[in-house]
Coordinates of C-alpha atoms in Angstrom, one line a residue:
M798 CA -40.4 -10.0 6.9
Y799 CA -37.9 -7.3 7.8
K800 CA -34.8 -7.5 9.9
S801 CA -35.0 -7.3 13.6
F802 CA -33.3 -3.9 13.9
T803 CA -36.2 -2.5 11.8
F804 CA -38.8 -3.8 14.2
L805 CA -36.9 -2.6 17.3
I806 CA -36.4 0.9 16.0
I807 CA -40.1 1.2 15.1
L808 CA -41.1 -0.2 18.5
F809 CA -38.8 2.2 20.2
L810 CA -40.2 5.3 18.5
N811 CA -43.7 4.2 19.1
V812 CA -43.2 4.0 22.9
G813 CA -41.9 7.6 23.1
G814 CA -38.2 6.7 23.8
F815 CA -37.0 9.2 21.2
T816 CA -37.1 12.1 23.7
A817 CA -35.8 10.0 26.6
M818 CA -32.7 8.9 24.7
A819 CA -31.9 12.5 23.7
Q820 CA -31.2 13.4 27.3
Q821 CA -27.6 14.2 28.1
N822 CA -25.8 14.0 31.4
D823 CA -23.3 16.4 32.8
E824 CA -20.5 14.0 33.3
L825 CA -17.4 13.9 31.2
P826 CA -17.3 10.9 28.7
K827 CA -15.7 7.7 29.7
R828 CA -12.4 7.7 27.8
S829 CA -8.9 6.3 27.7
D830 CA -5.9 8.6 27.4
N831 CA -4.7 7.0 24.2
L832 CA -7.6 8.1 22.1
E833 CA -7.6 11.7 20.8
V834 CA -10.7 13.3 19.5
L835 CA -9.9 15.2 16.3
S836 CA -13.4 16.5 15.5
H837 CA -17.0 16.1 16.4
V838 CA -19.9 17.2 14.1
P839 CA -23.5 16.9 15.3
L840 CA -25.6 15.9 12.4
G841 CA -29.3 16.0 13.4
A842 CA -32.0 14.6 15.6
P843 CA -31.4 11.7 17.9
L844 CA -31.7 8.3 16.2
S845 CA -31.3 9.8 12.7
V846 CA -27.7 8.7 12.2
T847 CA -26.8 5.2 10.9
D848 CA -23.6 3.7 9.4
I849 CA -20.4 5.2 8.1
V850 CA -17.7 4.6 5.5
V851 CA -14.5 6.6 4.8
E852 CA -12.7 6.7 1.4
Q853 CA -9.3 5.2 1.5
E854 CA -7.4 7.5 -0.9
M855 CA -5.8 10.4 0.9
S856 CA -6.5 12.6 -2.2
R857 CA -10.2 12.0 -1.5
P858 CA -10.8 13.0 2.1
Y859 CA -14.5 12.1 2.4
A860 CA -16.7 10.1 4.8
Y861 CA -20.3 9.2 4.1
V862 CA -22.8 8.8 6.9
G863 CA -26.3 7.2 6.5
R864 CA -29.3 9.1 7.7
M865 CA -32.7 7.7 8.6
Q866 CA -36.1 8.6 10.1
A867 CA -36.5 12.4 9.9
E868 CA -33.8 12.7 7.3
K869 CA -33.6 9.9 4.8
G870 CA -30.4 9.7 2.8
F871 CA -26.7 10.4 3.6
D872 CA -24.3 13.2 4.5
I873 CA -20.9 13.8 3.0
I874 CA -18.2 14.9 5.5
D875 CA -15.1 16.7 4.3
L876 CA -11.9 15.5 6.2
S877 CA -9.4 17.7 4.4
D878 CA -8.4 18.8 7.8
P879 CA -9.5 16.0 10.2
E880 CA -9.5 18.6 13.1
K881 CA -12.0 20.7 11.2
A882 CA -14.4 18.1 9.7
E883 CA -17.5 19.6 8.2
V884 CA -20.6 18.5 6.3
I885 CA -20.4 19.7 2.7
Y886 CA -23.4 18.0 1.2
R887 CA -26.6 16.3 2.2
W888 CA -28.3 13.8 -0.2
R889 CA -32.0 13.3 0.7
M890 CA -34.6 11.0 -0.9
P891 CA -36.9 13.0 -3.1
N892 CA -40.3 13.4 -1.4
E893 CA -38.8 11.8 1.7
E894 CA -41.9 12.6 3.8
L895 CA -44.0 10.3 1.7
H896 CA -41.7 7.3 2.2
V897 CA -42.5 4.7 4.9
G898 CA -39.6 3.1 6.7
L899 CA -36.2 3.8 8.0
G900 CA -34.4 5.5 5.0
G901 CA -30.7 5.4 4.6
M902 CA -28.9 2.6 6.5
D903 CA -25.5 1.4 5.2
P904 CA -23.3 3.6 2.9
K905 CA -20.4 2.2 0.8
Y906 CA -18.4 3.5 -2.1
F907 CA -16.6 2.1 -5.1
K908 CA -14.5 3.2 -8.1
H909 CA -15.2 2.2 -11.7
N910 CA -13.6 3.5 -14.9
D911 CA -11.9 6.4 -12.9
R912 CA -15.2 7.5 -11.4
Y913 CA -16.2 7.4 -7.8
Y914 CA -19.7 6.4 -6.5
V915 CA -21.5 6.2 -3.2
V916 CA -24.0 3.4 -2.7
Q917 CA -26.4 4.1 0.1
S918 CA -28.7 1.3 1.1
L919 CA -32.3 2.2 1.6
Q920 CA -35.2 0.6 3.5
F921 CA -38.7 1.7 2.5
F922 CA -41.8 -0.3 3.3
Q923 CA -45.1 -0.9 1.5
G924 CA -47.6 1.8 2.1
G925 CA -45.4 4.5 0.5
P926 CA -43.3 4.9 -2.6
N927 CA -40.2 2.9 -3.6
P928 CA -40.6 -0.2 -1.3
D929 CA -38.5 -2.0 -4.0
A930 CA -35.6 0.5 -3.9
G931 CA -32.7 -1.3 -2.1
A932 CA -30.0 1.3 -2.7
V933 CA -29.3 4.6 -4.5
V934 CA -26.0 5.0 -6.5
V935 CA -24.6 8.6 -6.5
D936 CA -21.7 9.8 -8.6
V937 CA -19.3 11.8 -6.3
T938 CA -16.3 12.0 -8.7
G939 CA -16.4 15.8 -8.8
L940 CA -16.0 16.4 -5.0
P941 CA -15.3 18.8 -3.4
D942 CA -17.5 20.6 -6.0
V943 CA -20.9 19.5 -4.7
S944 CA -22.6 20.9 -7.8
K945 CA -21.2 17.9 -9.6
V946 CA -22.8 15.3 -7.3
K947 CA -25.3 13.4 -9.5
T948 CA -27.8 10.6 -8.7
V949 CA -27.2 7.7 -11.1
G950 CA -30.2 5.6 -10.2
Y951 CA -31.7 3.0 -7.8
V952 CA -30.9 -0.7 -7.4
R953 CA -34.3 -2.4 -7.1
N954 CA -35.5 -5.8 -5.9
A955 CA -39.3 -6.1 -6.6
E956 CA -39.3 -9.7 -5.5
H957 CA -38.3 -8.8 -1.9
P958 CA -39.7 -5.4 -1.1
G959 CA -38.4 -3.6 2.0
G960 CA -34.9 -2.6 0.8
F961 CA -31.4 -3.6 1.7
H962 CA -30.6 -3.4 5.4
N963 CA -26.9 -3.9 4.9
I964 CA -24.6 -3.9 1.9
F965 CA -20.9 -4.6 1.1
M966 CA -19.0 -3.4 -2.0
Y967 CA -16.3 -5.8 -3.2
K968 CA -13.7 -5.7 -6.0
H969 CA -14.0 -9.3 -7.3
S970 CA -11.0 -11.1 -8.6
D971 CA -12.6 -11.1 -12.0
G972 CA -12.5 -7.3 -11.9
R973 CA -16.2 -6.5 -11.3
P974 CA -17.4 -4.1 -8.6
L975 CA -20.0 -6.2 -6.9
L976 CA -22.7 -5.1 -4.5
F977 CA -23.7 -7.8 -1.9
A978 CA -27.0 -6.9 -0.3
T979 CA -29.3 -8.3 2.3
T980 CA -33.0 -8.5 1.4
S981 CA -36.2 -9.3 3.2
G982 CA -35.8 -12.8 1.8
D983 CA -33.5 -15.7 2.6
D984 CA -30.6 -15.0 0.2
A985 CA -28.0 -12.3 -0.2
Y986 CA -28.3 -10.7 -3.7
V987 CA -25.3 -9.7 -5.7
Y988 CA -25.3 -7.0 -8.3
D989 CA -22.7 -5.9 -10.9
L990 CA -22.6 -2.2 -10.4
G991 CA -20.1 -1.7 -13.3
K992 CA -23.0 -2.7 -15.5
F993 CA -25.4 -0.5 -13.5
V994 CA -23.4 2.7 -13.9
E995 CA -23.0 1.9 -17.6
G996 CA -26.7 1.8 -18.1
E997 CA -27.3 -1.9 -18.4
E998 CA -30.5 -3.4 -17.0
D999 CA -29.5 -7.0 -16.3
I1000 CA -27.2 -6.4 -13.3
L1001 CA -28.0 -9.4 -11.1
A1002 CA -24.7 -11.4 -10.7
G1003 CA -26.0 -14.1 -8.4
T1004 CA -27.2 -15.0 -4.9
V1005 CA -25.7 -16.5 -1.8
P1006 CA -28.1 -18.8 0.1
N1007 CA -28.6 -18.8 3.9
P1008 CA -28.2 -22.5 4.6
D1009 CA -30.9 -24.5 6.5
T1010 CA -30.1 -24.8 10.2
P1011 CA -32.2 -26.1 13.1
A1012 CA -32.5 -22.4 14.3
R1013 CA -33.7 -21.3 10.9
M1014 CA -36.1 -24.1 10.5
A1015 CA -37.5 -23.3 14.0
G1016 CA -38.4 -19.8 12.7
A1017 CA -35.3 -17.7 13.4
S1018 CA -35.1 -14.4 11.5
L1019 CA -34.9 -15.0 7.8
G1020 CA -31.8 -14.5 5.8
Y1021 CA -28.6 -12.6 6.3
H1022 CA -28.1 -9.5 8.4
D1023 CA -24.6 -8.5 7.5
F1024 CA -21.5 -9.8 5.8
Y1025 CA -18.0 -9.3 4.6
V1026 CA -16.4 -10.3 1.3
G1027 CA -12.6 -10.7 0.9
Y1028 CA -9.9 -12.5 -1.1
H1029 CA -8.3 -15.6 0.3
P1030 CA -4.7 -15.8 -1.1
D1031 CA -3.9 -19.4 0.0
S1032 CA -6.9 -20.8 -2.0
Q1033 CA -7.1 -17.9 -4.5
Q1034 CA -10.8 -17.7 -3.7
D1035 CA -13.2 -14.8 -3.2
R1036 CA -14.9 -15.6 0.0
F1037 CA -18.2 -14.4 1.5
Y1038 CA -18.6 -14.3 5.3
G1039 CA -22.2 -14.0 6.3
G1040 CA -24.1 -13.6 9.6
G1041 CA -27.7 -14.8 9.5
A1042 CA -30.2 -17.3 10.7
G1043 CA -28.4 -20.1 12.5
G1044 CA -25.0 -18.4 12.9
Y1045 CA -22.1 -17.6 10.5
F1046 CA -21.3 -19.0 7.1
V1047 CA -18.3 -18.9 4.7
F1048 CA -18.9 -19.4 1.0
D1049 CA -16.5 -19.6 -2.0
V1050 CA -18.0 -16.9 -4.4
T1051 CA -15.2 -17.0 -7.0
E1052 CA -17.7 -18.3 -9.5
M1053 CA -20.9 -16.4 -8.8
D1054 CA -23.1 -18.8 -10.7
S1055 CA -21.8 -21.7 -8.6
V1056 CA -21.2 -20.7 -5.0
N1057 CA -20.0 -23.3 -2.5
L1058 CA -20.2 -23.5 1.3
V1059 CA -16.6 -23.6 2.8
A1060 CA -17.4 -23.6 6.5
S1061 CA -20.1 -22.9 9.0
V1062 CA -20.3 -21.8 12.6
T1063 CA -23.7 -23.0 13.9
G1064 CA -25.1 -24.8 17.0
V1065 CA -23.1 -22.3 19.2
S1066 CA -24.5 -21.8 22.6
G1067 CA -26.3 -18.5 22.7
V1068 CA -26.2 -17.9 18.9
V1069 CA -29.4 -18.5 16.9
W1070 CA -28.7 -15.6 14.7
G1071 CA -25.5 -14.0 13.4
H1072 CA -25.5 -10.2 13.1
T1073 CA -22.0 -9.2 12.0
V1074 CA -19.0 -11.3 11.1
T1075 CA -15.5 -10.3 10.0
P1076 CA -12.4 -12.5 9.3
S1077 CA -8.7 -11.9 10.1
P1078 CA -6.7 -11.0 6.9
D1079 CA -5.7 -14.7 6.4
G1080 CA -9.3 -16.0 6.9
R1081 CA -8.3 -18.2 9.9
Y1082 CA -10.2 -16.4 12.6
I1083 CA -13.6 -14.7 12.5
V1084 CA -15.2 -12.2 15.0
G1085 CA -18.9 -12.9 15.4
E1086 CA -21.5 -10.6 16.8
T1087 CA -25.2 -11.3 17.7
E1088 CA -26.7 -7.9 18.8
Y1089 CA -28.5 -8.8 22.0
M1090 CA -27.9 -7.5 25.5
H1091 CA -25.3 -9.2 27.7
A1092 CA -23.8 -11.1 24.7
P1093 CA -20.1 -10.8 24.0
L1094 CA -18.3 -10.8 20.8
R1095 CA -17.0 -14.3 20.1
I1096 CA -13.8 -15.2 18.3
F1097 CA -13.8 -18.5 16.3
D1098 CA -10.8 -20.4 14.9
L1099 CA -11.9 -21.8 11.5
K1100 CA -8.7 -23.8 10.9
P1101 CA -10.3 -27.2 11.6
A1102 CA -13.0 -26.5 9.0
L1103 CA -10.6 -24.9 6.5
D1104 CA -8.3 -28.0 6.8
G1105 CA -11.2 -30.3 6.0
E1106 CA -11.3 -31.9 9.4
V1107 CA -14.8 -30.7 10.0
Q1108 CA -17.2 -28.4 8.2
N1109 CA -18.9 -26.9 11.2
I1110 CA -17.4 -25.1 14.2
R1111 CA -19.4 -25.0 17.4
E1112 CA -17.2 -23.5 20.0
P1113 CA -15.5 -20.1 20.2
I1114 CA -11.9 -19.9 21.3
S1115 CA -12.6 -16.7 23.3
S1116 CA -15.0 -13.9 23.9
W1117 CA -14.9 -10.2 24.7
N1118 CA -17.3 -7.7 26.2
F1119 CA -16.7 -4.2 27.5
D1120 CA -19.9 -3.8 29.6
Y1121 CA -22.2 -6.7 29.9
E1122 CA -25.2 -4.5 30.5
N1123 CA -24.8 -3.1 27.0
L1124 CA -24.1 -4.6 23.6
V1125 CA -21.9 -3.9 20.7
H1126 CA -23.1 -3.2 17.1
N1127 CA -20.6 -3.2 14.3
H1128 CA -16.8 -3.7 14.0
E1129 CA -13.8 -3.4 11.7
V1130 CA -10.8 -5.7 11.8
R1131 CA -7.3 -4.3 11.2
W1132 CA -5.5 -7.2 12.7
P1133 CA -4.5 -7.4 15.5
Y1134 CA -6.8 -4.5 16.3
L1135 CA -10.5 -4.7 16.4
F1136 CA -12.4 -1.4 16.2
V1137 CA -15.9 -1.6 17.7
S1138 CA -18.9 0.7 17.5
G1139 CA -20.4 -0.3 20.9
Y1140 CA -23.7 1.6 20.9
E1141 CA -23.9 3.2 24.4
D1142 CA -20.3 2.4 25.1
G1143 CA -19.1 4.4 22.1
L1144 CA -15.8 3.5 20.3
L1145 CA -13.9 0.5 21.7
V1146 CA -10.5 -0.8 20.5
V1147 CA -9.5 -4.4 21.2
D1148 CA -6.2 -6.2 20.9
L1149 CA -6.5 -9.6 19.2
F1150 CA -2.8 -10.3 18.9
S1151 CA -3.5 -13.4 21.1
P1152 CA -7.0 -14.2 19.8
D1153 CA -7.6 -16.5 22.7
E1154 CA -7.1 -13.6 25.1
P1155 CA -8.7 -10.4 23.6
K1156 CA -7.9 -7.2 25.6
T1157 CA -9.5 -3.8 25.6
V1158 CA -6.8 -1.2 24.8
A1159 CA -8.8 2.0 24.2
Y1160 CA -12.3 3.4 24.6
Y1161 CA -14.3 6.7 24.2
D1162 CA -17.9 7.2 25.1
T1163 CA -19.5 9.0 22.1
F1164 CA -23.0 8.4 23.4
L1165 CA -22.8 11.1 26.2
G1166 CA -26.3 10.1 27.4
K1167 CA -27.9 8.1 30.2
H1168 CA -28.0 4.4 30.0
Q1169 CA -31.4 3.3 28.8
S1170 CA -31.5 -0.5 29.4
G1171 CA -34.1 -2.2 27.3
M1172 CA -35.4 0.9 25.6
C1173 CA -35.3 -0.8 22.2
G1174 CA -36.9 -4.2 22.6
D1175 CA -34.4 -6.1 24.6
S1176 CA -31.4 -4.0 23.4
T1177 CA -29.9 -0.6 24.1
C1178 CA -29.9 0.6 20.5
N1179 CA -28.5 4.1 20.7
G1180 CA -25.0 5.5 20.6
A1181 CA -22.2 4.4 18.3
F1182 CA -23.7 2.8 15.3
G1183 CA -20.8 2.5 12.8
V1184 CA -17.0 2.6 12.6
D1185 CA -14.4 2.7 9.9
V1186 CA -10.6 3.1 9.6
R1187 CA -8.6 4.8 6.9
N1188 CA -5.6 2.5 6.4
E1189 CA -3.1 5.0 5.0
D1190 CA -2.9 7.1 8.2
G1191 CA -5.0 5.2 10.8
L1192 CA -7.8 7.8 11.0
I1193 CA -10.8 6.3 12.8
V1194 CA -14.3 7.6 12.1
V1195 CA -17.5 6.8 14.1
S1196 CA -21.2 7.5 13.5
D1197 CA -23.2 7.9 16.6
M1198 CA -27.0 7.7 16.4
G1199 CA -27.5 10.7 18.6
T1200 CA -24.3 12.8 18.7
G1201 CA -23.3 12.5 15.0
F1202 CA -19.9 12.2 13.4
W1203 CA -16.6 11.7 15.3
A1204 CA -12.9 11.4 14.1
F1205 CA -10.2 9.9 16.3
R1206 CA -6.5 9.1 16.5
L1207 CA -5.3 6.1 18.4
E1208 CA -1.8 6.6 20.0
D1209 CA 0.9 4.6 18.1
F1210 CA -1.5 3.7 15.3
Q1211 CA -0.4 5.7 12.3
G1212 CA -1.9 3.3 9.7
W1213 CA -2.4 -0.3 8.8
N1214 CA -0.9 -2.7 6.2
G1215 CA -1.3 -6.4 6.8
R1216 CA 2.1 -7.2 5.5
G1217 CA 3.6 -5.3 8.4
W1218 CA 2.1 -8.0 10.6
G1219 CA 3.2 -10.9 8.4
L1220 CA -0.4 -11.2 6.9
P1221 CA -2.1 -10.5 3.6
N1222 CA -2.9 -6.8 3.2
I1223 CA -6.6 -7.5 3.2
S1224 CA -9.4 -5.7 5.1
S1225 CA -12.8 -4.2 4.2
A1226 CA -10.8 -1.5 2.3
Q1227 CA -10.7 -2.4 -1.4
N1228 CA -8.0 -1.9 -4.0
W1229 CA -10.3 -0.5 -6.7
D1230 CA -7.5 0.0 -9.2
E1231 CA -5.6 -3.3 -9.1
G1232 CA -8.0 -5.8 -7.5
P1233 CA -7.7 -8.1 -4.5
Q1234 CA -4.9 -10.2 -5.9
A1235 CA -2.6 -7.2 -5.6
N1236 CA -2.9 -7.1 -1.8

């Protein structure tokens, strides 16, 4: 059983929406004056662009964009001059025309023993080659010399064919570069990619279960969709935040052979399935997304659960939406800012300084097309798919399913460090050299 996004995209393509969604209008994009477009690079056919990640070191000015459908793999964008971004390399699955399924979904990167690697999640289905290939690992240490880009190999899961819809790379407190991956089964699988690039075969580091909930027992979508993993300084724990069947879950994954549920957010009105979840740097708040039309992002305060008063949270403290007719997809937290890839609404920036009163502070419509309500099942799944932020200088990058790659500057946002806000310096960006404790 594959994730709902897979089914929606296939349904969409089968009803001929591909051409309709490629239409452009003649109006200028909706935008706020405090967002500056630095560059825009079209990448390919509509609905061929997926998620995005940007390297954090200024000496490595590269972003990686997943590619699906007609072009299965990922593109490398050179940001040496953010105002002149350009594609310098395209990795494609060998014999891609024989593969059944979406292709490249979620790219991440990591550093190990002074070498740099891209991990591109893959989704191929039975009926073609490599249905057990969940991700490809590619050595990109030699960039910008693209002749030195080398495929290391494929992370496979034969038990749950269909690939990895989403992944997260995390520098664990024990020093290992761990890949957390969704599967077509119930659990998130965790792999030691240090062992993988060193040629070892036994790389499974553990699993994280999706707890039983009434929604899941009633037949809600299996397993996790997306997650975040981060260090929690107060408890000195590595914590997993997962969105899946029933809602959102927080696990202590400090000991991968003995993971423990810390808190859950289930039984929430309108939430039977969690799509994406990201915590504040101190782990107190989480932003939860559900990916269905008209649904807002919800902000939850986990303090009662973290203090041991309850284990489950049922009520958000606030919610946010830009346009109720659309829906948002992914997001990145650089507290108090929330950067959102909002499908047909484009890039959105939200102020969470007062988490009970979120406010839109910036927006730019990267979609540039006509609103197509319900063109993808019950969702408008086109437009801004992924977003990432480079902490050192505040560069914002967006991947749009139809219009390609974008780079932005937000006025008065020249970079992010949590300590400047009285918080741990913790985000999705990893300290690959020193580990999470150094943050």
